[in-house]
Amino acid sequence: MDKLLRSLHTLGALVMFAGQVARSAFTPPVYLGETLRMMNVLAKRCVIPVSLAVAPVGAVISLQGISIFKLFGAERMLSSFLGTAIFREYSPALASVMVAAQAGSSIAARIGTMKVRGQIDALAVMSVDPVRFVVVPGVLACVIVAPLLSVLTNLLGVFSGWVFAVPIGGVDHGAFMEHLTAQITPADLWIGLGKCSLFGLGVGLIAGYLGLNVGKGAADVGKAANDTVVSTIVLILLVDYAVSMALLGAGL
Amino acid sequence: MADLTPTPSDVPAVVLDNVSKSFGDHTVLDGVSLTIERGSIAVMLGPSGTGKSVLLRCLVGLLQPDQGRVLVFGEDVAALDEKRAADRKRLFAVRRRFGMLFQDGALFDDMTVFDNVAFPMRLHTDLSEQAIHEKVSDRLARVGVAHAEQKFPSELSGGMRKRVAFARAIAIDPDIVLCDEPSSGLDPVMSATLDELILELHRTLGMTFIIISHDTAEARKVADTIGMLANGKLVTFGPAERVFAENHPALEQFFTRATVGPIKVV
Ligand SMILES: Nc1ncnc2c1ncn2[C@@H]1O[C@H](COP(=O)(O)OP(=O)(O)OP(=O)(O)O)[C@@H](O)[C@H]1O
Ligand SMILES: [Mg+2]
């Protein structure tokens, strides 16, 4: 009961925090330079892990897919399955999970460190709102970088799938491309990108909140980073499931 | 600073009126009242752990006292709540008149020394990058860290960090400079150099300084107002000559470094 109350309290605080971040993001001063800097930092941190994560997934879909589609003599259709799976599900989920793991932890650790070392107070004394200066840029960077990464993972996932389907699996290249382009609709692309932005928003907010509300010492900074990763990944997977169900239900 | 309404010149820089602050059941400040006039240099002495840093944090609204008023140029900082947007605006307006040297420096780890000092200038002034460059270099040269401009705080010695933090505190020529132990960790020559810089800034720009110090030589050299905090109370406070003349036992103990006296180490 006590635990439930505490969770509710945290949830309420998080919602209030989100409101404050939203207000700060859309009213001046907005620290654009910080936002660009954060985007750069986060993109660099995420690009390799996210590529390493998605390439094998494309490959596995092709490998498994071929053996099953062959049963029906439909290997030519493999790419339509591959494309949908990558664009709609794997690419957004993997890109977001990597953003959570890399960007979320680094944002929470950076803000947490600034907090325990008095730098957040120093900002405040210099009349700089810490939410505007350190949280908003991190949130915006996550919201923008996550979908950009998913564009990359879309291409990489399909490419690695192609490698295992066409040159290795012997599927006809023309058929592969034809079914790929026929099956993937703009909606698939936009839904994937939208999910990434949504997850990026969640990662940035939770990282910022846990970073600013860190405990007192170095160990607490590690805890904030760790909690950010675990809670955002769980959240991403749950919300992803809910969104997919809802969209399927809506016939999209 | 341009965007602030001028305050009548007879309003003191800082007035504390019966300020108390506790953490849990530990009372750190117990009804402290004092007035610091504009353009003065006040040095606050006191044993370690009595609440000197807490007092400074109350002045800039980083801590809210449980009771009492904290007037900065007439504005009651203690009544402003940083979480409320309207209050935050007023609090920020007051804070823009402060420069603060934190006890442990609080430099930004991911910025170079140069960028740390330039930071408040870039935010709060219209100076060109060229002008900022000149001013930052000048300030860093005066505190003797010109050679470390492009280093990061983690690459500096403790004393260097302190001096960079001082340079940042005075970066935008604030009306009031709060210094939490500016000379701790500095060698005697450097510490004297810093004292002279304080005196010069005070003379030329009329800055008000509130300095926390354990260095009695520094207090004698720069202070025109002296205060001593012990056990949550202001045991003595006033013009330096008077305070030195009346020679309060706690102050005397401090100056003579005696282990026997009103200040007890428990
Ligand atoms: N945020 C806080 N939470 C709880 N207690 C605090 C907090 N800040 C300060 N204190 C307590 O208040 C007392 C005064 O601390 P403060 O830092 O003001 O001492 P000080 O006079 O500056 O000492 P020193 O000369 O060693 O710097 C200490 O006992 C400290 O434990
Ligand atoms: Mg202190």
Coordinates of C-alpha atoms and ligand atoms in Angstrom, one line a residue:
Chain A
M1 CA 0.0 0.0 0.0
D2 CA 2.8 2.3 1.0
K3 CA 4.7 1.3 -2.2
L4 CA 1.6 2.0 -4.3
L5 CA 1.2 5.4 -2.8
R6 CA 4.9 6.2 -3.5
S7 CA 4.6 5.0 -7.1
L8 CA 1.5 7.2 -7.6
H9 CA 3.4 10.1 -6.0
T10 CA 6.3 9.6 -8.4
L11 CA 3.9 9.3 -11.3
G12 CA 2.2 12.6 -10.3
A13 CA 5.6 14.3 -9.9
L14 CA 6.6 13.0 -13.3
V15 CA 3.5 14.4 -15.0
M16 CA 4.0 17.8 -13.4
F17 CA 7.6 17.6 -14.5
A18 CA 6.5 16.8 -18.1
G19 CA 4.3 19.9 -18.0
Q20 CA 7.1 22.1 -16.8
V21 CA 9.4 20.7 -19.5
A22 CA 6.7 21.3 -22.2
R23 CA 6.2 24.9 -21.0
S24 CA 9.9 25.5 -21.0
A25 CA 10.4 24.0 -24.4
F26 CA 7.9 26.3 -26.1
T27 CA 8.7 29.6 -24.4
P28 CA 11.9 31.6 -24.6
P29 CA 14.7 31.3 -23.7
V30 CA 15.3 28.1 -25.6
Y31 CA 19.0 27.0 -25.5
L32 CA 19.3 25.9 -29.1
G33 CA 23.1 25.5 -29.0
E34 CA 22.8 23.1 -26.1
T35 CA 20.1 21.1 -27.9
L36 CA 22.3 20.8 -31.0
R37 CA 25.2 19.8 -28.9
M38 CA 23.2 17.1 -27.1
M39 CA 21.9 15.8 -30.4
N40 CA 25.4 15.4 -31.7
V41 CA 26.6 13.7 -28.5
L42 CA 23.6 11.3 -28.4
A43 CA 23.7 10.5 -32.1
K44 CA 27.4 9.6 -31.9
R45 CA 26.8 7.4 -28.8
C46 CA 23.9 5.5 -30.3
V47 CA 24.7 5.0 -34.0
I48 CA 27.1 2.0 -33.6
P49 CA 25.2 0.1 -31.0
V50 CA 21.9 0.5 -32.8
S51 CA 23.4 -0.6 -36.1
L52 CA 24.9 -3.7 -34.4
A53 CA 21.6 -4.5 -32.9
V54 CA 19.4 -4.2 -36.0
A55 CA 21.6 -5.9 -38.6
P56 CA 21.3 -9.4 -37.1
V57 CA 17.6 -9.0 -36.7
G58 CA 17.1 -8.4 -40.4
A59 CA 19.3 -11.4 -41.1
V60 CA 17.4 -13.7 -38.7
I61 CA 14.0 -12.6 -40.2
S62 CA 15.3 -13.6 -43.6
L63 CA 16.8 -16.8 -42.5
Q64 CA 13.8 -18.0 -40.6
G65 CA 11.4 -16.5 -43.0
I66 CA 12.8 -18.3 -46.0
S67 CA 12.5 -21.7 -44.4
I68 CA 8.8 -21.0 -43.6
F69 CA 7.8 -19.2 -46.8
K70 CA 9.5 -22.0 -48.7
L71 CA 6.9 -24.5 -47.3
F72 CA 4.3 -22.5 -49.2
G73 CA 6.5 -21.8 -52.2
A74 CA 6.2 -18.2 -51.4
E75 CA 9.8 -17.1 -50.8
R76 CA 9.3 -14.3 -53.3
M77 CA 6.9 -12.7 -50.8
L78 CA 9.6 -12.8 -48.0
S79 CA 10.5 -9.1 -48.4
S80 CA 7.0 -7.9 -47.6
F81 CA 7.1 -9.6 -44.3
L82 CA 10.6 -8.4 -43.7
G83 CA 9.8 -4.8 -44.5
T84 CA 6.7 -4.6 -42.3
A85 CA 8.5 -6.3 -39.4
I86 CA 11.5 -4.0 -39.6
F87 CA 9.8 -0.7 -40.4
R88 CA 6.9 -1.1 -38.0
E89 CA 8.3 -3.1 -35.1
Y90 CA 11.9 -4.0 -34.9
S91 CA 13.5 -0.8 -36.1
P92 CA 11.5 1.6 -33.8
A93 CA 11.8 -0.7 -30.8
L94 CA 15.5 -1.3 -31.2
A95 CA 16.3 2.3 -32.0
S96 CA 14.3 3.4 -28.9
V97 CA 15.8 0.7 -26.6
M98 CA 19.3 1.8 -27.7
V99 CA 18.4 5.4 -27.1
A100 CA 17.2 4.4 -23.7
A101 CA 20.3 2.4 -23.0
Q102 CA 22.9 4.9 -24.3
A103 CA 21.2 8.3 -24.4
G104 CA 19.0 7.8 -21.3
S105 CA 21.7 6.6 -19.1
S106 CA 24.2 9.3 -20.2
I107 CA 21.6 12.1 -19.8
A108 CA 20.6 10.9 -16.3
A109 CA 24.2 10.4 -15.3
R110 CA 25.2 13.9 -16.6
I111 CA 22.4 15.7 -14.9
G112 CA 22.8 13.6 -11.7
T113 CA 26.5 14.4 -11.6
M114 CA 25.8 18.1 -12.1
K115 CA 23.3 18.0 -9.3
V116 CA 25.5 16.2 -6.7
R117 CA 28.5 18.4 -7.6
G118 CA 26.5 21.6 -7.1
Q119 CA 26.6 22.6 -10.8
I120 CA 22.8 22.7 -11.0
D121 CA 22.8 25.1 -8.1
A122 CA 25.5 27.2 -9.8
L123 CA 23.3 27.4 -12.9
A124 CA 20.3 28.5 -10.8
V125 CA 22.4 31.2 -9.1
M126 CA 23.4 32.4 -12.6
S127 CA 19.6 32.8 -13.3
V128 CA 19.6 29.9 -15.7
D129 CA 16.7 27.5 -15.2
P130 CA 18.2 24.1 -15.0
V131 CA 15.1 22.5 -16.6
R132 CA 15.5 24.8 -19.6
F133 CA 19.3 24.4 -19.8
V134 CA 19.9 20.8 -19.2
V135 CA 16.6 18.9 -19.3
V136 CA 14.9 20.4 -22.3
P137 CA 17.9 20.0 -24.6
G138 CA 18.2 16.4 -23.6
V139 CA 14.5 15.7 -24.2
L140 CA 14.5 17.5 -27.6
A141 CA 17.6 15.6 -28.6
C142 CA 16.0 12.3 -27.8
V143 CA 12.8 13.2 -29.6
I144 CA 14.7 14.1 -32.7
V145 CA 17.6 11.6 -32.6
A146 CA 15.5 8.5 -32.0
P147 CA 13.5 8.7 -35.3
L148 CA 16.7 9.6 -37.2
L149 CA 18.3 6.5 -35.9
S150 CA 15.3 4.5 -36.9
V151 CA 15.7 5.7 -40.5
L152 CA 19.1 4.2 -40.3
T153 CA 17.9 1.0 -38.7
N154 CA 15.2 0.7 -41.3
L155 CA 17.7 0.8 -44.1
L156 CA 20.2 -1.4 -42.3
G157 CA 17.6 -4.0 -41.2
V158 CA 16.2 -4.3 -44.7
F159 CA 19.7 -4.5 -46.2
S160 CA 20.9 -7.2 -43.9
G161 CA 17.6 -9.1 -44.6
W162 CA 18.3 -8.6 -48.3
V163 CA 21.8 -10.1 -48.0
F164 CA 20.4 -13.2 -46.4
A165 CA 17.5 -13.5 -48.8
V166 CA 18.9 -12.6 -52.2
P167 CA 22.6 -13.4 -52.5
I168 CA 22.6 -16.1 -49.8
G169 CA 19.0 -17.4 -49.8
G170 CA 18.6 -17.3 -53.6
V171 CA 15.4 -15.2 -53.7
D172 CA 15.1 -13.2 -56.9
H173 CA 16.3 -9.6 -56.5
G174 CA 13.6 -8.1 -58.6
A175 CA 10.8 -10.0 -56.7
F176 CA 12.4 -9.0 -53.4
M177 CA 12.3 -5.3 -54.3
E178 CA 8.9 -5.4 -55.8
H179 CA 7.2 -7.0 -52.8
L180 CA 9.2 -4.7 -50.5
T181 CA 8.0 -1.5 -52.1
A182 CA 4.5 -2.8 -52.6
Q183 CA 4.1 -3.8 -49.0
I184 CA 5.7 -0.9 -47.2
T185 CA 3.3 2.1 -47.1
P186 CA 4.1 5.6 -46.0
A187 CA 2.0 4.8 -43.0
D188 CA 4.5 2.2 -41.9
L189 CA 7.3 4.7 -42.1
W190 CA 5.4 7.4 -40.3
I191 CA 4.1 5.1 -37.6
G192 CA 7.6 3.9 -37.0
L193 CA 9.1 7.4 -36.8
G194 CA 6.2 8.6 -34.6
K195 CA 6.7 5.7 -32.1
C196 CA 10.4 6.6 -32.0
S197 CA 9.7 10.2 -31.1
L198 CA 7.2 9.2 -28.5
F199 CA 9.7 6.7 -26.9
G200 CA 12.5 9.3 -27.2
L201 CA 10.2 11.8 -25.3
G202 CA 9.7 9.2 -22.6
V203 CA 13.4 8.5 -22.3
G204 CA 14.4 12.2 -22.2
L205 CA 11.7 13.0 -19.6
I206 CA 12.5 10.0 -17.3
A207 CA 16.3 10.6 -17.6
G208 CA 15.8 14.3 -16.8
Y209 CA 13.5 13.6 -13.9
L210 CA 15.7 10.9 -12.3
G211 CA 18.8 13.0 -12.9
L212 CA 17.5 16.1 -11.3
N213 CA 16.1 14.1 -8.3
V214 CA 19.2 12.1 -7.7
G215 CA 20.3 11.3 -4.2
K216 CA 23.4 12.6 -2.6
G217 CA 26.5 10.8 -3.9
A218 CA 28.2 9.0 -6.8
A219 CA 26.4 5.8 -6.2
D220 CA 23.1 7.6 -6.5
V221 CA 24.2 8.9 -9.9
G222 CA 24.8 5.3 -11.0
K223 CA 21.4 4.3 -9.6
A224 CA 19.7 7.2 -11.5
A225 CA 21.3 6.1 -14.7
N226 CA 20.4 2.5 -14.1
D227 CA 16.8 3.2 -13.1
T228 CA 16.4 5.3 -16.2
V229 CA 17.5 2.5 -18.5
V230 CA 15.4 -0.2 -16.8
S231 CA 12.2 1.8 -16.4
T232 CA 12.3 3.2 -19.9
I233 CA 13.0 -0.1 -21.6
V234 CA 10.1 -1.7 -19.8
L235 CA 7.9 1.3 -20.7
I236 CA 9.0 1.2 -24.3
L237 CA 8.2 -2.5 -24.7
L238 CA 4.8 -2.1 -23.0
V239 CA 3.8 1.0 -24.8
D240 CA 5.0 -0.5 -28.1
Y241 CA 2.8 -3.5 -27.6
A242 CA -0.2 -1.3 -26.7
V243 CA 0.4 1.0 -29.7
S244 CA 0.7 -2.0 -32.1
M245 CA -2.5 -3.5 -30.8
A246 CA -4.4 -0.2 -31.0
L247 CA -3.2 0.4 -34.6
L248 CA -4.0 -3.1 -35.7
G249 CA -7.4 -2.7 -34.2
A250 CA -7.8 0.6 -36.0
G251 CA -6.9 -1.2 -39.2
L252 CA -3.7 0.9 -39.8
Chain B
M1 CA 22.7 45.6 -15.3
A2 CA 20.3 47.2 -17.7
D3 CA 17.0 45.4 -17.3
L4 CA 16.7 46.1 -13.6
T5 CA 14.8 48.9 -12.0
P6 CA 17.2 51.1 -10.1
T7 CA 17.0 50.7 -6.4
P8 CA 17.1 53.8 -4.2
S9 CA 20.7 54.2 -3.0
D10 CA 19.8 54.1 0.7
V11 CA 18.5 50.5 0.5
P12 CA 21.2 48.2 1.9
A13 CA 22.6 45.5 -0.2
V14 CA 21.5 42.7 2.1
V15 CA 19.3 42.7 5.2
L16 CA 18.7 39.5 7.2
D17 CA 15.8 39.8 9.6
N18 CA 15.6 37.1 12.3
V19 CA 16.5 34.3 9.9
S20 CA 16.3 30.7 11.2
K21 CA 17.0 27.5 9.4
S22 CA 16.9 23.9 10.6
F23 CA 17.6 20.6 9.0
G24 CA 15.4 18.1 10.8
D25 CA 15.9 18.9 14.5
H26 CA 19.3 20.4 13.8
T27 CA 19.1 24.2 14.1
V28 CA 21.8 25.7 11.9
L29 CA 20.8 29.4 11.9
D30 CA 18.9 30.6 15.0
G31 CA 17.4 34.1 14.5
V32 CA 20.2 35.8 12.6
S33 CA 19.8 39.5 11.8
L34 CA 22.3 41.7 10.1
T35 CA 22.6 44.5 7.5
I36 CA 25.3 44.7 4.9
E37 CA 25.6 48.1 3.3
R38 CA 26.2 48.7 -0.4
G39 CA 29.8 48.8 -1.4
S40 CA 31.1 47.2 1.8
I41 CA 33.3 44.2 2.2
A42 CA 31.9 42.0 4.9
V43 CA 33.9 39.1 6.1
M44 CA 32.1 36.3 8.0
L45 CA 34.1 34.1 10.3
G46 CA 33.0 31.1 12.2
P47 CA 33.9 27.6 13.1
S48 CA 33.5 24.8 10.6
G49 CA 29.9 23.5 10.3
T50 CA 28.1 26.5 11.9
G51 CA 26.1 27.4 8.9
K52 CA 28.1 30.0 7.0
S53 CA 27.5 28.3 3.7
V54 CA 23.9 27.8 4.6
L55 CA 23.7 31.6 5.2
L56 CA 25.0 32.3 1.7
R57 CA 22.6 29.8 0.1
C58 CA 19.7 31.6 1.8
L59 CA 20.9 34.9 0.3
V60 CA 20.5 33.6 -3.2
G61 CA 17.3 31.6 -2.5
L62 CA 19.0 28.2 -3.0
L63 CA 17.7 27.4 0.5
Q64 CA 14.6 28.9 2.1
P65 CA 14.8 29.8 5.7
D66 CA 12.2 28.4 8.0
Q67 CA 11.5 31.9 9.4
G68 CA 12.6 35.5 8.8
R69 CA 13.2 37.8 5.9
V70 CA 16.1 37.9 3.5
L71 CA 16.1 41.3 1.8
V72 CA 18.4 41.8 -1.2
F73 CA 18.2 45.4 -2.4
G74 CA 14.8 45.4 -0.7
E75 CA 13.4 42.3 -2.3
D76 CA 12.5 39.5 0.1
V77 CA 14.1 36.5 -1.4
A78 CA 12.9 34.2 1.3
A79 CA 9.3 34.8 0.2
L80 CA 10.0 33.7 -3.4
D81 CA 9.4 30.1 -4.4
E82 CA 11.5 29.0 -7.3
K83 CA 8.9 26.4 -8.3
R84 CA 6.4 29.1 -9.1
A85 CA 6.9 30.7 -12.5
A86 CA 6.2 34.3 -11.4
D87 CA 8.4 34.1 -8.3
R88 CA 11.1 32.4 -10.4
K89 CA 11.3 35.4 -12.6
R90 CA 11.7 37.8 -9.7
L91 CA 14.2 35.5 -8.0
F92 CA 16.2 35.3 -11.2
A93 CA 16.2 39.1 -11.5
V94 CA 17.6 39.3 -8.0
R95 CA 20.2 36.6 -8.7
R96 CA 21.5 38.5 -11.7
R97 CA 22.9 41.0 -9.3
F98 CA 24.9 38.3 -7.6
G99 CA 28.1 36.5 -8.5
M100 CA 28.8 33.5 -6.4
L101 CA 32.0 31.5 -5.6
F102 CA 30.9 28.2 -4.2
Q103 CA 32.9 26.6 -1.6
D104 CA 33.9 23.7 -3.9
G105 CA 33.9 25.7 -7.0
A106 CA 31.0 24.1 -8.9
L107 CA 32.6 24.7 -12.2
F108 CA 30.9 23.0 -15.2
D109 CA 32.8 19.8 -15.9
D110 CA 32.1 19.7 -19.6
M111 CA 33.2 23.2 -20.3
T112 CA 36.8 24.5 -20.5
V113 CA 38.1 27.1 -18.1
F114 CA 37.5 29.8 -20.7
D115 CA 33.9 28.7 -21.4
N116 CA 33.2 28.5 -17.7
V117 CA 34.1 32.1 -17.2
A118 CA 32.5 33.2 -20.5
F119 CA 29.3 31.4 -19.6
P120 CA 27.6 34.2 -17.6
M121 CA 28.8 36.8 -20.1
R122 CA 27.3 35.0 -23.1
L123 CA 24.0 34.5 -21.2
H124 CA 23.5 37.9 -19.6
T125 CA 25.4 40.5 -21.6
D126 CA 25.4 41.7 -25.2
L127 CA 29.1 41.6 -25.4
S128 CA 30.6 40.5 -28.7
E129 CA 32.6 37.2 -28.7
Q130 CA 35.7 39.4 -29.2
A131 CA 34.9 41.5 -26.2
I132 CA 34.1 38.4 -24.1
H133 CA 37.4 36.9 -25.2
E134 CA 39.3 40.0 -24.0
K135 CA 37.5 40.2 -20.7
V136 CA 37.8 36.5 -19.9
S137 CA 41.5 36.5 -20.7
D138 CA 41.9 39.6 -18.5
R139 CA 40.1 38.0 -15.5
L140 CA 41.9 34.7 -15.9
A141 CA 45.3 36.5 -16.0
R142 CA 44.5 38.4 -12.9
V143 CA 43.8 35.3 -10.9
G144 CA 46.9 33.6 -12.4
V145 CA 45.3 30.9 -14.5
A146 CA 45.7 32.4 -18.0
H147 CA 47.9 29.5 -19.1
A148 CA 45.0 27.0 -18.4
E149 CA 42.3 28.7 -20.5
Q150 CA 41.7 25.6 -22.6
K151 CA 41.9 23.0 -19.8
F152 CA 38.9 21.3 -18.3
P153 CA 38.2 21.7 -14.5
S154 CA 39.2 18.1 -13.9
E155 CA 42.7 19.0 -15.2
L156 CA 43.2 21.8 -12.6
S157 CA 44.6 21.8 -9.1
G158 CA 42.2 22.6 -6.2
G159 CA 43.6 26.1 -5.9
M160 CA 43.3 26.7 -9.6
R161 CA 39.7 25.6 -9.6
K162 CA 39.0 28.1 -6.8
R163 CA 40.5 30.9 -8.8
V164 CA 38.7 30.1 -11.9
A165 CA 35.5 29.9 -9.9
F166 CA 36.3 33.4 -8.6
A167 CA 36.9 34.7 -12.1
R168 CA 33.4 33.3 -13.0
A169 CA 31.8 34.8 -10.0
I170 CA 33.0 38.3 -11.0
A171 CA 32.5 37.7 -14.7
I172 CA 29.6 40.1 -15.3
D173 CA 30.6 42.7 -12.7
P174 CA 27.8 41.8 -10.3
D175 CA 26.6 44.2 -7.6
I176 CA 27.2 41.6 -4.9
V177 CA 29.9 39.0 -4.9
L178 CA 29.5 36.1 -2.5
C179 CA 32.7 34.2 -1.8
D180 CA 32.6 31.0 0.1
E181 CA 36.2 30.6 1.4
P182 CA 38.0 32.1 -1.6
S183 CA 41.4 31.7 -0.1
S184 CA 41.2 28.2 1.2
G185 CA 43.6 26.0 -0.7
L186 CA 45.6 28.9 -2.0
D187 CA 49.2 29.6 -1.1
P188 CA 49.8 32.9 0.9
V189 CA 51.0 34.8 -2.2
M190 CA 48.1 33.8 -4.3
S191 CA 45.7 34.5 -1.5
A192 CA 47.1 38.0 -1.0
T193 CA 46.8 38.6 -4.8
L194 CA 43.2 37.6 -4.6
D195 CA 42.6 40.0 -1.7
E196 CA 44.1 42.8 -3.7
L197 CA 41.9 42.0 -6.6
I198 CA 38.9 42.1 -4.3
L199 CA 39.9 45.5 -3.0
E200 CA 40.5 46.8 -6.5
L201 CA 37.1 45.6 -7.8
H202 CA 35.6 47.1 -4.7
R203 CA 37.3 50.4 -5.3
T204 CA 36.8 50.7 -9.1
L205 CA 33.4 49.1 -9.6
G206 CA 31.9 49.6 -6.1
M207 CA 31.1 45.9 -5.8
T208 CA 29.8 44.6 -2.5
F209 CA 31.6 41.6 -1.2
I210 CA 30.4 39.0 1.3
I211 CA 33.3 36.8 2.1
I212 CA 33.4 33.7 4.2
S213 CA 36.8 33.0 5.5
H214 CA 38.8 31.2 8.0
D215 CA 41.8 33.4 7.2
T216 CA 42.1 36.0 9.9
A217 CA 44.9 37.8 8.0
E218 CA 42.5 38.2 5.0
A219 CA 39.8 39.5 7.3
R220 CA 42.1 42.2 8.7
K221 CA 43.2 43.1 5.2
V222 CA 39.9 43.5 3.3
A223 CA 37.0 43.7 5.8
D224 CA 35.2 46.9 6.6
T225 CA 32.5 44.8 8.2
I226 CA 33.1 41.7 10.3
G227 CA 30.8 39.1 11.6
M228 CA 31.2 35.9 13.5
L229 CA 28.8 33.1 13.5
A230 CA 28.9 30.4 16.1
N231 CA 26.3 27.8 17.2
G232 CA 23.7 29.3 14.9
K233 CA 24.0 32.8 16.3
L234 CA 25.7 35.9 15.2
V235 CA 28.0 36.4 18.2
T236 CA 29.4 39.7 16.9
F237 CA 28.8 41.8 13.8
G238 CA 29.7 45.4 12.8
P239 CA 32.3 47.8 11.5
A240 CA 35.7 46.1 11.5
E241 CA 37.4 48.6 13.8
R242 CA 34.7 48.3 16.4
V243 CA 34.6 44.5 16.2
F244 CA 38.4 44.3 16.5
A245 CA 38.3 46.8 19.4
E246 CA 35.6 45.1 21.4
N247 CA 37.5 41.8 20.9
H248 CA 34.7 39.3 21.5
P249 CA 36.1 36.1 23.2
A250 CA 35.1 33.9 20.3
L251 CA 36.7 36.2 17.8
E252 CA 39.8 36.4 20.0
Q253 CA 40.0 32.7 20.2
F254 CA 39.8 32.6 16.4
F255 CA 42.6 35.1 15.9
T256 CA 44.9 33.6 18.5
R257 CA 44.1 30.1 17.4
A258 CA 43.4 29.1 21.0
T259 CA 41.9 25.7 21.7
V260 CA 40.3 26.9 24.9
G261 CA 37.5 29.4 24.6
P262 CA 33.8 29.7 23.7
I263 CA 34.3 27.7 20.5
K264 CA 34.3 24.1 21.4
V265 CA 35.2 21.2 19.3
V266 CA 32.9 18.3 20.3
Ligands
LIG1 N1 21.3 20.4 2.6 C1 21.5 20.1 3.9 N2 20.8 19.1 4.5 C2 21.1 18.8 5.8 N3 22.0 19.4 6.5 C3 22.7 20.4 6.0 C4 22.5 20.8 4.6 N4 23.4 21.8 4.3 C5 24.1 22.0 5.5 N5 23.7 21.2 6.4 C6 24.2 21.2 7.8 O1 24.2 22.5 8.3 C7 25.4 22.7 9.1 C8 26.1 24.0 8.5 O2 26.7 23.7 7.3 P1 27.5 24.7 6.5 O3 27.9 24.1 5.2 O4 26.8 26.0 6.4 O5 28.8 24.9 7.4 P2 29.9 26.0 7.2 O6 29.8 27.0 8.4 O7 29.9 26.6 5.9 O8 31.2 25.1 7.5 P3 32.6 25.1 6.8 O9 33.4 26.3 7.3 O10 33.2 23.8 7.1 O11 32.4 25.3 5.3 C9 26.2 21.5 9.0 O12 26.1 20.8 10.2 C10 25.6 20.7 7.9 O13 25.6 19.3 8.2
MG2 MG 31.0 26.2 4.2

